XYZ file of C-alpha atoms in Angstrom:
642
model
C -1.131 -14.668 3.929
C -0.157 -18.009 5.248
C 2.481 -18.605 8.255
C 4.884 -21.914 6.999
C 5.526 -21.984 10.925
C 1.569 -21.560 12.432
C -0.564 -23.261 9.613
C -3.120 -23.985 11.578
C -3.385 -20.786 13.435
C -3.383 -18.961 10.318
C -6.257 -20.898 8.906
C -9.356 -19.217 8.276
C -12.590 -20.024 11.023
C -16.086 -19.695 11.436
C -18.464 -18.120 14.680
C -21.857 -18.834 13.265
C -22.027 -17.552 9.650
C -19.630 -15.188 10.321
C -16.144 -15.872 8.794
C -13.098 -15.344 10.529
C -9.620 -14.635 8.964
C -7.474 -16.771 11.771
C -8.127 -18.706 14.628
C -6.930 -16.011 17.212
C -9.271 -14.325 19.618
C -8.215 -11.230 20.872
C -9.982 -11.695 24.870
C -12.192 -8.972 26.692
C -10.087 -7.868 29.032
C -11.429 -3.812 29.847
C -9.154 -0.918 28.462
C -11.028 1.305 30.944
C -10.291 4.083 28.884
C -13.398 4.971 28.639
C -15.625 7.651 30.653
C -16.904 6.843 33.932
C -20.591 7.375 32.398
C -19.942 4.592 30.267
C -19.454 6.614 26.789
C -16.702 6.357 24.480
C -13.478 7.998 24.284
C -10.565 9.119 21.259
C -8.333 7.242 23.475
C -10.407 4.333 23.188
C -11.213 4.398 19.821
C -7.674 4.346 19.219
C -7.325 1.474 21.447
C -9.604 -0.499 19.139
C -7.898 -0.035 15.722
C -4.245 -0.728 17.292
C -5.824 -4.327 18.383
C -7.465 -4.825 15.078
C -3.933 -3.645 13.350
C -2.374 -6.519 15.365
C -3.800 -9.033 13.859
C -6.060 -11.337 15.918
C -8.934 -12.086 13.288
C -11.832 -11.666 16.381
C -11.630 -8.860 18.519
C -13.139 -8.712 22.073
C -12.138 -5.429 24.135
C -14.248 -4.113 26.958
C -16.985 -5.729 27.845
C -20.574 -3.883 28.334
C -22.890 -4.188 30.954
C -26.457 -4.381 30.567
C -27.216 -2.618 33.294
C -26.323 1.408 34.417
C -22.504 0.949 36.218
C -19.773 3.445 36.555
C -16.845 1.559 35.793
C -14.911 3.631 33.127
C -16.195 0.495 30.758
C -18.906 0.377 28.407
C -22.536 0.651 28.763
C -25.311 -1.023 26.697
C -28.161 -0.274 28.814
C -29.724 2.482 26.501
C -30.055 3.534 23.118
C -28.040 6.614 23.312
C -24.914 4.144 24.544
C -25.324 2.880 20.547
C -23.682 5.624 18.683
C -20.279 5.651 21.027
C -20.278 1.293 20.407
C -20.842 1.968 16.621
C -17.577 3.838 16.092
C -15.752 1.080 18.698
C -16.788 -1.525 15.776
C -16.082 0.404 12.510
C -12.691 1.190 13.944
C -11.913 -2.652 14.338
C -13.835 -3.163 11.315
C -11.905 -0.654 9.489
C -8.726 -2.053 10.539
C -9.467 -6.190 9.656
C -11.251 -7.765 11.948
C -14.250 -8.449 12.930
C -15.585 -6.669 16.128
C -17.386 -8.722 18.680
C -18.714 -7.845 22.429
C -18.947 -9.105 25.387
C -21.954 -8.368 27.309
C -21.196 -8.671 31.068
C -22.965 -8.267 35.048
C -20.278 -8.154 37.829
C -22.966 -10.067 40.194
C -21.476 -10.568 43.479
C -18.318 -8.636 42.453
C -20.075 -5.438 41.383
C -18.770 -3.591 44.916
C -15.456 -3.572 43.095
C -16.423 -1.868 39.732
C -18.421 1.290 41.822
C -22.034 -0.116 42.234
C -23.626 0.111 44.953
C -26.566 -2.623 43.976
C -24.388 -5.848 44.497
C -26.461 -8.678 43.448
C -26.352 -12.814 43.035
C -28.754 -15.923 43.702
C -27.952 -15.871 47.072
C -26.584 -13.468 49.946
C -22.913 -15.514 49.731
C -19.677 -14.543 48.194
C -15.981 -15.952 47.935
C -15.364 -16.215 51.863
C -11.116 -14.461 51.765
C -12.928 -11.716 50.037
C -15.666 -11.196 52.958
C -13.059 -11.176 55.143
C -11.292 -8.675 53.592
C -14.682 -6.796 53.485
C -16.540 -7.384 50.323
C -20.055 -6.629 50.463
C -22.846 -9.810 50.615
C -24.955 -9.723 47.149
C -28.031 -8.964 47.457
C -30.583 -12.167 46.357
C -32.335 -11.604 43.153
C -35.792 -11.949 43.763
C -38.040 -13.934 40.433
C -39.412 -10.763 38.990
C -36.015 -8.847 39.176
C -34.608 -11.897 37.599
C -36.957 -11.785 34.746
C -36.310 -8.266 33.964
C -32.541 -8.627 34.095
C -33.274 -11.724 31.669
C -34.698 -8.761 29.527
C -32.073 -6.385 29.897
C -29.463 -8.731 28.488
C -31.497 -8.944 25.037
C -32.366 -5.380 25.383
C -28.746 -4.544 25.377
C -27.556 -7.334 23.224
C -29.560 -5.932 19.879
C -27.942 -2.619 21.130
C -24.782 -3.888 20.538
C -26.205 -6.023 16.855
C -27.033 -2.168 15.578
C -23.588 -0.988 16.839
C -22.402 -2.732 14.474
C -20.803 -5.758 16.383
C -21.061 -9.064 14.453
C -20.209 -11.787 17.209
C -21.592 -11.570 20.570
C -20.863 -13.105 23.989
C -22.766 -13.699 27.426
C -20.054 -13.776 30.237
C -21.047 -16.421 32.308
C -17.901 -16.823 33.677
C -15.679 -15.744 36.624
C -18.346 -14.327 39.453
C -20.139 -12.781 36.833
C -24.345 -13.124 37.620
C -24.836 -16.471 36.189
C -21.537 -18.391 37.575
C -23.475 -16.768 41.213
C -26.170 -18.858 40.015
C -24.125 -21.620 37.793
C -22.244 -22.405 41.467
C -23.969 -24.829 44.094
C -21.551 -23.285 46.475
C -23.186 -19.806 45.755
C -26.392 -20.511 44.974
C -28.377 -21.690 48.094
C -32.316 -20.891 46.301
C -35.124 -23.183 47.160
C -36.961 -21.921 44.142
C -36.956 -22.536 40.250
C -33.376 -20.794 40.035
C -31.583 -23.021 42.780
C -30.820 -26.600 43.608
C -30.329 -28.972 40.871
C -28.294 -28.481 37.493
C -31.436 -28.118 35.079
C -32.266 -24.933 38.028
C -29.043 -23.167 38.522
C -28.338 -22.913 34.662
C -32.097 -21.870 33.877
C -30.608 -17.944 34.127
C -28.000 -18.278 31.366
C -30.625 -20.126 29.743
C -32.780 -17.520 29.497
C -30.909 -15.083 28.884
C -30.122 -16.985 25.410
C -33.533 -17.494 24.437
C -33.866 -13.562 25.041
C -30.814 -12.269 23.065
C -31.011 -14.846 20.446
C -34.958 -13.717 20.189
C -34.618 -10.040 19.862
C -31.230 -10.363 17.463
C -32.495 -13.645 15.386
C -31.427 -16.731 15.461
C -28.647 -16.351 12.605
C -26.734 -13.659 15.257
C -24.008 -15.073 16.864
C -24.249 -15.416 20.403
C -22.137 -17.636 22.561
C -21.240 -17.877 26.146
C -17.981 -17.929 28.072
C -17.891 -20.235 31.155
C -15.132 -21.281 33.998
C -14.976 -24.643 33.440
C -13.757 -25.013 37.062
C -14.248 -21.973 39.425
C -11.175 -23.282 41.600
C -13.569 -22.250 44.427
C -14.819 -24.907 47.333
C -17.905 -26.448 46.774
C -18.070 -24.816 43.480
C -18.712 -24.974 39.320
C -16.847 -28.419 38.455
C -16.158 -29.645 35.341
C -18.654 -32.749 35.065
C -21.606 -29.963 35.466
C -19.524 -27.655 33.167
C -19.901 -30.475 30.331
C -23.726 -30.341 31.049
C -23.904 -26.818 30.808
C -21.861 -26.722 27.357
C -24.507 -29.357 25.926
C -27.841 -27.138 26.924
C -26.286 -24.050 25.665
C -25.488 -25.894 22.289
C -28.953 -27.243 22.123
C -29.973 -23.668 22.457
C -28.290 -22.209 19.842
C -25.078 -20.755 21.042
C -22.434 -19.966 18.452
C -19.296 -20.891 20.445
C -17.582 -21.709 23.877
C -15.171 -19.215 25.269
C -13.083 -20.952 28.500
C -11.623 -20.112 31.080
C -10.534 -21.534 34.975
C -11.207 -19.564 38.155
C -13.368 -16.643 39.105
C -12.338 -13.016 39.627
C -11.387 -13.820 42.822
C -9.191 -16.974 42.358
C -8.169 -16.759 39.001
C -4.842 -14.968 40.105
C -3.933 -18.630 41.043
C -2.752 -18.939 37.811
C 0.483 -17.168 37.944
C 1.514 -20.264 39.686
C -0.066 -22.265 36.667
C 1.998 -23.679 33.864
C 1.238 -22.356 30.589
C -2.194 -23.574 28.837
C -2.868 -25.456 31.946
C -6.733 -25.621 31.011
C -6.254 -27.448 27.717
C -7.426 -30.711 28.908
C -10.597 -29.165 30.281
C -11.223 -27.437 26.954
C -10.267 -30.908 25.137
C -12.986 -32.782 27.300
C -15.870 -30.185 26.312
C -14.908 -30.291 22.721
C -15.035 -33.801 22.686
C -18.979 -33.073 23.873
C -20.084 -30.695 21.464
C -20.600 -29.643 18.059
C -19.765 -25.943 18.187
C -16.305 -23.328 17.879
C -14.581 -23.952 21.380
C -12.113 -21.432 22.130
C -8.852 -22.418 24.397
C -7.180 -20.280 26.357
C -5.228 -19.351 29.767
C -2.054 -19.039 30.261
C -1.409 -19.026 26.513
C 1.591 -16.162 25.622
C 3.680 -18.200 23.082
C 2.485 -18.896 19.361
C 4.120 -22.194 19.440
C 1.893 -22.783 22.508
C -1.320 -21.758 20.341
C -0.430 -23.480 17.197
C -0.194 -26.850 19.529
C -3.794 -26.396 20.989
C -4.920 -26.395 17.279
C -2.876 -28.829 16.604
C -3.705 -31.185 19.836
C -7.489 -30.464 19.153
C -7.153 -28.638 22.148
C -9.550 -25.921 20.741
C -10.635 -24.106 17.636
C -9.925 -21.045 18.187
C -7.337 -20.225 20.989
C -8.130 -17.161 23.117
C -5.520 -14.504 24.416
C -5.838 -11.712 26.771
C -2.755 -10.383 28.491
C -0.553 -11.577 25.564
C -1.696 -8.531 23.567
C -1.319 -6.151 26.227
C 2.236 -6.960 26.501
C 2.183 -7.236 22.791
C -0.692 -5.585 20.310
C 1.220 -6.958 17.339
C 1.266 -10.482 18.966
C -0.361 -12.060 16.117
C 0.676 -9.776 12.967
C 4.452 -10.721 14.593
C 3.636 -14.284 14.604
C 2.462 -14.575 11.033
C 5.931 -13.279 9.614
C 7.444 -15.821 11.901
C 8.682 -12.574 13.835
C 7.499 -14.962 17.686
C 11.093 -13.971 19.097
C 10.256 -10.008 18.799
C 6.899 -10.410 20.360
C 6.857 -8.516 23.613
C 6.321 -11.568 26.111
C 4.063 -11.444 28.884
C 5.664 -12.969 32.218
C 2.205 -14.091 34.022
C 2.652 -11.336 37.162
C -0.448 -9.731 37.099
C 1.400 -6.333 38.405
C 0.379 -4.375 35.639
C -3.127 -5.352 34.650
C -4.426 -6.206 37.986
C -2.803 -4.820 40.429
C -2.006 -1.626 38.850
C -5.004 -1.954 36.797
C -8.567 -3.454 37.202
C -8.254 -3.491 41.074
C -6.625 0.023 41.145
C -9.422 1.739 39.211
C -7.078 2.619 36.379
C -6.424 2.304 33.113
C -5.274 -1.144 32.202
C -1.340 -0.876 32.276
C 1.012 -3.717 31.597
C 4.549 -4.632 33.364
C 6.652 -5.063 30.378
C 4.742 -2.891 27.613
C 5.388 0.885 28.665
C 3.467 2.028 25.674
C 0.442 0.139 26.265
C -2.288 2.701 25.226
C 0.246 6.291 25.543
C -0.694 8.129 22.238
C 0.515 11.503 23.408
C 3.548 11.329 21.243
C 6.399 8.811 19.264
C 7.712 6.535 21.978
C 10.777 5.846 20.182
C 10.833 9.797 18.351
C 14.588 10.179 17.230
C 16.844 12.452 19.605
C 17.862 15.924 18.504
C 21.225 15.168 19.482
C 22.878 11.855 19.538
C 24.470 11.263 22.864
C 26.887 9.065 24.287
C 25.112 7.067 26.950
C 26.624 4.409 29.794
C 24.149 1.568 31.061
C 25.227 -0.016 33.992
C 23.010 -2.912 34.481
C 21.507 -5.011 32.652
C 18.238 -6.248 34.704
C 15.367 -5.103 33.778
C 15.314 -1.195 33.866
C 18.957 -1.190 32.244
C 18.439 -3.312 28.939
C 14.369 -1.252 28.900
C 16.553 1.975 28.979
C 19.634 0.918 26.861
C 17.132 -0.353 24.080
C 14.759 2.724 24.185
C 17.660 5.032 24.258
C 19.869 2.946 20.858
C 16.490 3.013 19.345
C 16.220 7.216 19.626
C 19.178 7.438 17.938
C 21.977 7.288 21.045
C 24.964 5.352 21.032
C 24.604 2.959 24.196
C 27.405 1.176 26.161
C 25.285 -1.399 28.392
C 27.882 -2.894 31.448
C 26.952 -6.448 32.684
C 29.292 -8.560 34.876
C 27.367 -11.691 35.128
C 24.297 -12.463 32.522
C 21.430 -10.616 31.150
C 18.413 -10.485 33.334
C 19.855 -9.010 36.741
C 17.720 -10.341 39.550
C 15.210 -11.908 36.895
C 17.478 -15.091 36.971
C 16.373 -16.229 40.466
C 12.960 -14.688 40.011
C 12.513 -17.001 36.438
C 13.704 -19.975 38.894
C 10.630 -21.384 40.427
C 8.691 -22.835 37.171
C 5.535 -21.272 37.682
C 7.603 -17.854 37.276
C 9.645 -19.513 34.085
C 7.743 -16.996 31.462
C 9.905 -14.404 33.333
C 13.058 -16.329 31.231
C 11.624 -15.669 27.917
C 12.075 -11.589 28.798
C 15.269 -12.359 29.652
C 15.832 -13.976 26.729
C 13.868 -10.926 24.490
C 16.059 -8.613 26.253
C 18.766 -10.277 25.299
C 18.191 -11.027 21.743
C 17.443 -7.799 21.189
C 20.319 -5.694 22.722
C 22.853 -8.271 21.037
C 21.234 -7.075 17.632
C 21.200 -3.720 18.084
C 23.489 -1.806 15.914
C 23.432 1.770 18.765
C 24.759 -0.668 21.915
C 27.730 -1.934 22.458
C 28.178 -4.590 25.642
C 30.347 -4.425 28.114
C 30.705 -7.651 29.961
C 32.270 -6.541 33.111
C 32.065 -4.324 36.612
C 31.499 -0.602 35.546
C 34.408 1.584 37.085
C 33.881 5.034 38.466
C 37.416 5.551 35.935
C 35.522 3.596 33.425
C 32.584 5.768 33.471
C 34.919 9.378 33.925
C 37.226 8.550 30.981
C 34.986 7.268 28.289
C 33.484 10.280 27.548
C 29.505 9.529 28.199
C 26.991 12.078 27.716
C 24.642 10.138 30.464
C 25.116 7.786 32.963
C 22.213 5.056 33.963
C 22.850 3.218 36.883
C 20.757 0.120 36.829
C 22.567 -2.169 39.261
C 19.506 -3.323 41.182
C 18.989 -4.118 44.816
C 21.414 -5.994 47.240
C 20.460 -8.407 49.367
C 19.843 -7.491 53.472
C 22.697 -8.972 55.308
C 21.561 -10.252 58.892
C 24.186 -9.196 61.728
C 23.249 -11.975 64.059
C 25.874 -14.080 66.123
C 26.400 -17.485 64.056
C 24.904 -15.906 60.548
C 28.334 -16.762 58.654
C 27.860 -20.538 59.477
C 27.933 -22.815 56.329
C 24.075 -24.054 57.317
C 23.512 -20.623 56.420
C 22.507 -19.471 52.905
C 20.807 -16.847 50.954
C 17.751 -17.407 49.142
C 19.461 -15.517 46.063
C 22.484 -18.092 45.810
C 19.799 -21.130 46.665
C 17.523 -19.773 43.508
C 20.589 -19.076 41.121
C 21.814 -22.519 41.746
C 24.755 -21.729 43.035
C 24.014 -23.130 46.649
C 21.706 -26.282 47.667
C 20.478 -26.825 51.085
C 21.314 -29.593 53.261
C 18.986 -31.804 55.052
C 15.216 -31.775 55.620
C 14.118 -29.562 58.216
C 14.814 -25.789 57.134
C 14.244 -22.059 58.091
C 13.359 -19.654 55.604
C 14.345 -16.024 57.511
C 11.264 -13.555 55.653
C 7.695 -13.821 54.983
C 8.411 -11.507 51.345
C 7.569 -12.820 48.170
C 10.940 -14.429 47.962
C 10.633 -15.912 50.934
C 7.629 -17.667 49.883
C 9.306 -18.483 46.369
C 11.825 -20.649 48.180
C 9.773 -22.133 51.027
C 7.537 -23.337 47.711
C 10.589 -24.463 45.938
C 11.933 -25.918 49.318
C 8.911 -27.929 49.884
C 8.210 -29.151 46.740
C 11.714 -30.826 47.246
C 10.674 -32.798 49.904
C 12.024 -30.269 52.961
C 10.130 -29.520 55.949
C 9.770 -25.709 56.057
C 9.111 -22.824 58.335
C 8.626 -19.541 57.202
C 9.679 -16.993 59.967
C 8.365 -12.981 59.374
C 8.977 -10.557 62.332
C 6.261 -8.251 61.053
C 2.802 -9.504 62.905
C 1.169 -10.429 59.357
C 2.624 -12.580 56.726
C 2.579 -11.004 52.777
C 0.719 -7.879 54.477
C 0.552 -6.090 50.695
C -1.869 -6.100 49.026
C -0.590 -6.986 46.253
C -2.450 -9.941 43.827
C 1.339 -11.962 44.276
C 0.673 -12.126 48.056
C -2.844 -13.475 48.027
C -1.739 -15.989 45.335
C 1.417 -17.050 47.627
C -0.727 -17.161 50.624
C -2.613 -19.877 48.965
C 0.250 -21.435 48.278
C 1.476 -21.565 51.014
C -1.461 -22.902 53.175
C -1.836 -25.640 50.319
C 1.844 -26.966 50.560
C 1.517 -27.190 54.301
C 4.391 -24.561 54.893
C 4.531 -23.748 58.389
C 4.737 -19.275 59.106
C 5.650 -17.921 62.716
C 5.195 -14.383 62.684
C 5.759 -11.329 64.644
C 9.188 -12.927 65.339
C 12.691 -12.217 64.541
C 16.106 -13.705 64.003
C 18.477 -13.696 67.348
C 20.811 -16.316 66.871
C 21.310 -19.096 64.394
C 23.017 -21.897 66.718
C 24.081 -25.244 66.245
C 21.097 -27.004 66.328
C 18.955 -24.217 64.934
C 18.141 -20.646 65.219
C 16.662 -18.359 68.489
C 14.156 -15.966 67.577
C 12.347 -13.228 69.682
C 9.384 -11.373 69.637
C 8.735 -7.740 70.563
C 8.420 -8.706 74.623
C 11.443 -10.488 74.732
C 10.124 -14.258 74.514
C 12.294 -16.401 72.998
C 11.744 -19.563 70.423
C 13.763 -22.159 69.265
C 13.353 -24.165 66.060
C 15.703 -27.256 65.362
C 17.087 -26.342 61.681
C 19.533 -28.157 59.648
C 19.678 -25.543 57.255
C 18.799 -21.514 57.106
C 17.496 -19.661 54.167
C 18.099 -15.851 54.469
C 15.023 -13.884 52.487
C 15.059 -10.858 54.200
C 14.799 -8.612 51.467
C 16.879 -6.275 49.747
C 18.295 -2.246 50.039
C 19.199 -0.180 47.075
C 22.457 0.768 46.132
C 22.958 3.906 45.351
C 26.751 4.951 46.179
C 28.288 4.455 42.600
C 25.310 6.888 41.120
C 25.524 9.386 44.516
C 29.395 9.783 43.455
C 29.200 10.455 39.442
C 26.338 13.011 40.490
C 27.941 14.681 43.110
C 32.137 14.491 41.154
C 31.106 14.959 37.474
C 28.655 17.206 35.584
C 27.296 13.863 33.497
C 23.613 13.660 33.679
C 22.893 10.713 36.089
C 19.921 8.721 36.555
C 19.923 5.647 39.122
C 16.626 3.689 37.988
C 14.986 0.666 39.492
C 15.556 -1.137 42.344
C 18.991 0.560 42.849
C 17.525 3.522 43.257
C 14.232 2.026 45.718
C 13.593 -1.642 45.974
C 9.892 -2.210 44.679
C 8.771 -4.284 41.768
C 9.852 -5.526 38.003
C 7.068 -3.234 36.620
C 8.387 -0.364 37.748
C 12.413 -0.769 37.011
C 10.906 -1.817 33.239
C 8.855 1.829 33.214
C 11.434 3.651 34.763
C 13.788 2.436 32.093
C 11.560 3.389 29.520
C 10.713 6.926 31.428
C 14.596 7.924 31.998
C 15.322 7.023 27.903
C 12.539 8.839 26.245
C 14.048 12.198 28.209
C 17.144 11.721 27.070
């Protein structure tokens, strides 16, 4: 089945000799659903066939590691690990595609999947992680290299007899051989360390190996960073290099990416395929598949790689956690009800991989729940009142119309809530297309009827509802400070909305938050000079992936932050701040930017619970301030027990 509006997505492809029915890669990126011992579980073999069912012609999941790991992934490291991986591949077999694995060694990072052994080419890691208090790798000495060589092929014709047709050597973000790829990381004097030729002679081997024990007809390719965003580190140029020996050794295809595990969070302030140019330049050098990717959640986006000779293939990853039919949707021209990832990284990093869970996703609820229907049709059809239409009011107005309930969702100003000034900065712009989902989709929906004003407490008493949601979000802090109400003085919320510019050049931003840091960015990239004032003692304390990222950010763009101080006065000329002793600072300011966070509101929802016997739920930040992930699960939550 063709797509008239993705004709070159929807074309079929070939890894090796092995044919594939579309050009979209379905990315490892771990379930962890399975058992810490590394066998397989129901839940994850369920996992498996809902990918396959959406679509994406290749299918990478969870990756396996050669070696014994408890990470609730996958193990490949002995033959009794075979049977579990054999019903992984017959159930995306079984469902149309073709399975393929990804074999994979944490190196330097393995003190964050569980293992004690932390290994690289040299005692060094990413230096903000040290600090935080990563462990140093341990140096591989030549004979332990040499058998780890061997445990790669060992594992890789474990995975052959699985039943997987397409395998792949991560060689990519921190795993073992971008410790050795990097001359930042890998400081050996011996035949693994100091030129090119040396530092690649790992992966190198570990090709000859896999491609030895599984023939030379098996296909095997590698994925790489083609920039490891890291100083001193993997840069293109060598990347090139790299691509070119691994072709001349045999390697089926080129999976790319930018960054390592512990920068590639940087791109949630990337635009959207931002590494197509690098995947363009090592196309142009070899002869094999390339697969582009990052950043990539649109299928307009994908079908303009192909078309741009971007790529051959275009790889996705947290596209089809948001969305498992991503590509299925796509081929009936169905792209505006695809589920759209937003870039945060709340779900499947920080509530995921680096919380030792489950992968979950911010906008997909259902992401792996099998324990019942979702959407299972209500015994009784109730009439419900939304009030809100952020994020956790159009979630729960949509799952609640879709069980059956007739839905009155109240909105004042526009569809989003507080998503409109988040979607402002335009590294955050794939938060507009949710908006825009959220929109689309409650405007077709036969079960809700829109209200486009200020819900009442009469309104809400005299309708006759069933079930009240309040969904009215967070307010923003007012500071009581003397000169606060000065026209200098503006809040971050009215400057992203648009509704309020900033005069002059030398400006204040009151809060070290996430917000804060959204506008100093936005600020600066204007051409302001900015200071970022926090009165806690440590600016973006959580942590969070977003504050790491915005740190970086903020240290790049040259953004002055005081902390440990806090707003007295704003005066004439500026503002007066004080810190705990009593010292006082003064900062010249033309303009102030209030970010100082926001309180919930919970008044309207304390009065319809306490003066009428309508069930009433107050959801999201309305209810506690805290992030988009959880006002879009809450929705969901507070609808299915209706």
């Amino acid at each position: 089945m063709k797509s008239s509006h993705y004709p070159k997505l929807f074309t079929k492809g070939k890894i090796g000799n092995v044919v594939i029915k579309n050009r979209i890669v379905r990315n490892s990126m771990g379930t962890y659903l399975g058992n810490p011992n590394g066998t397989v579980t129901d839940r994850q073999i369920k996992a498996y066939a809902e990918a396959a069912d959406g679509g994406a012609g290749l299918i990478f999941m969870d990756n396996a590691t050669p070696v014994p790991m408890k990470s609730c992934g996958l193990r490949a490291d002995k033959d009794e690990f075979i049977a579990g991986l054999s019903l992984l591949a017959d159930a995306l077999k079984e469902h149309g595609a073709v399975p393929a694995m990804q074999l994979a060694h944490p190196g330097r990072d393995a003190g964050f999947v569980g293992s004690a052994d932390v290994i690289g080419a040299s005692p060094i890691t990413y230096e903000p992680w040290y600090q935080a208090g990563a462990k140093l790798p341990r140096a591989l000495s030549v004979d332990e290299i040499h058998d780890l060589v061997h445990k790669f092929g060992d594992a890789a014709l474990r995975c052959k007899r699985a039943g997987f047709e397409v395998l792949e050597i991560h060689g990519a973000a921190g795993c073992i051989p971008t410790n050795f790829l990097s001359p930042h990381d890998n400081q050996r004097t011996d035949m693994y360390g100091g030129s090119l030729e040396n530092r690649m002679r790992l992966l190198l081997e570990i090709i000859r190996d896999v491609k030895q024990k599984c023939g030379p007809d098996f296909p095997v390719g590698v994925k790489l960073s083609t920039d490891d965003w890291e100083p001193d580190g993997i840069r293109l140029s060598e990347t090139i290099k790299v691509c070119q020996a691994l072709e001349r050794e045999g390697v089926s295809h080129l999976n790319l990416m930018g960054g390592t595990h512990a920068t590639a969070s940087m791109e949630m302030l990337k635009p959207n395929a931002f590494n197509a140019g690098d995947t363009q330049k090592i196309k142009e050098a070899v002869h094999i598949p390339v697969f582009a990717g990052h950043n990539v959640f649109t299928p307009e986006i994908a079908e303009q790689l192909l078309e741009e000779n971007a790529g051959d293939f275009v790889a996705l990853g947290r596209a089809f956690l948001a969305d498992p039919a991503w590509a299925k949707k796509a081929q009936r021209n169905q792209a505006q009800d695809i589920n759209p990832c937003i870039n945060c990284l709340i779900g499947c990093m920080d509530r995921g991989l680096l919380a030792n869970t489950p992968i979950h996703c911010t906008v997909n609820p259902t992401l792996y729940k099998y324990e019942s229907n979702p959407y299972e049709p209500a015994s009784v059809s109730k009439n419900i009142a939304v009030i809100g239409a952020g994020p956790a009011g159009c979630e729960a107005a949509l799952v609640a119309a879709s069980r059956g309930h007739q839905v009155t969702l109240y909105e004042r100003r526009s569809f989003g809530g507080a998503m409109v000034e988040a979607a402002a900065p335009e590294s955050k712009a794939n938060i507009r297309r949710l908006t825009t989902y959220y929109e689309e989709h409650v405007t077709r929906s036969k079960n809700i009827k829109l209200e486009k004003k200020t819900a009442t407490y009469a309104d809400l008493v005299n309708q006759g509802y069933q079930a009240v949601i309040v969904a009215v979000g967070g307010a923003e802090r007012k500071l009581d400070v003397p000169g606060i109400n000065q026209d200098k003085v503006i809040s971050a919320m009215d400057y992203l909305g648009g509704r309020q510019d900033v005069s002059g050049d030398d400006i204040v931003v009151i809060g070290g938050g996430v917000t804060g840091a959204e506008t100093a960015l936005e600020l600066k990239a204007a051409g302001k000079q900015v200071t970022i004032v926090e009165m806690m003692d440590e600016f973006l304390a959580s942590p969070a992936q977003s504050s790491l990222v915005y740190k970086i950010a903020i240290k790049q763009a040259q953004v002055k932050v005081l902390t440990g101080l806090r707003l007295q006065e704003v005066t004439t000329k500026g503002v007066k701040l004080v810190d705990r002793f009593g010292n006082i600072t003064t900062l010249s300011a033309t303009a102030v930017v209030t970010a100082a966070g926001f309180v919930p509101q919970t008044s309207l929802a304390d009065k319809l619970e306490e003066q009428t016997d309508m069930d009433v739920y107050n959801i999201g930040d309305s209810e506690r301030v805290r992030q988009i992930y959880d006002a879009v699960h809450e929705g969901f939550v507070v609808a299915r027990q209706l």
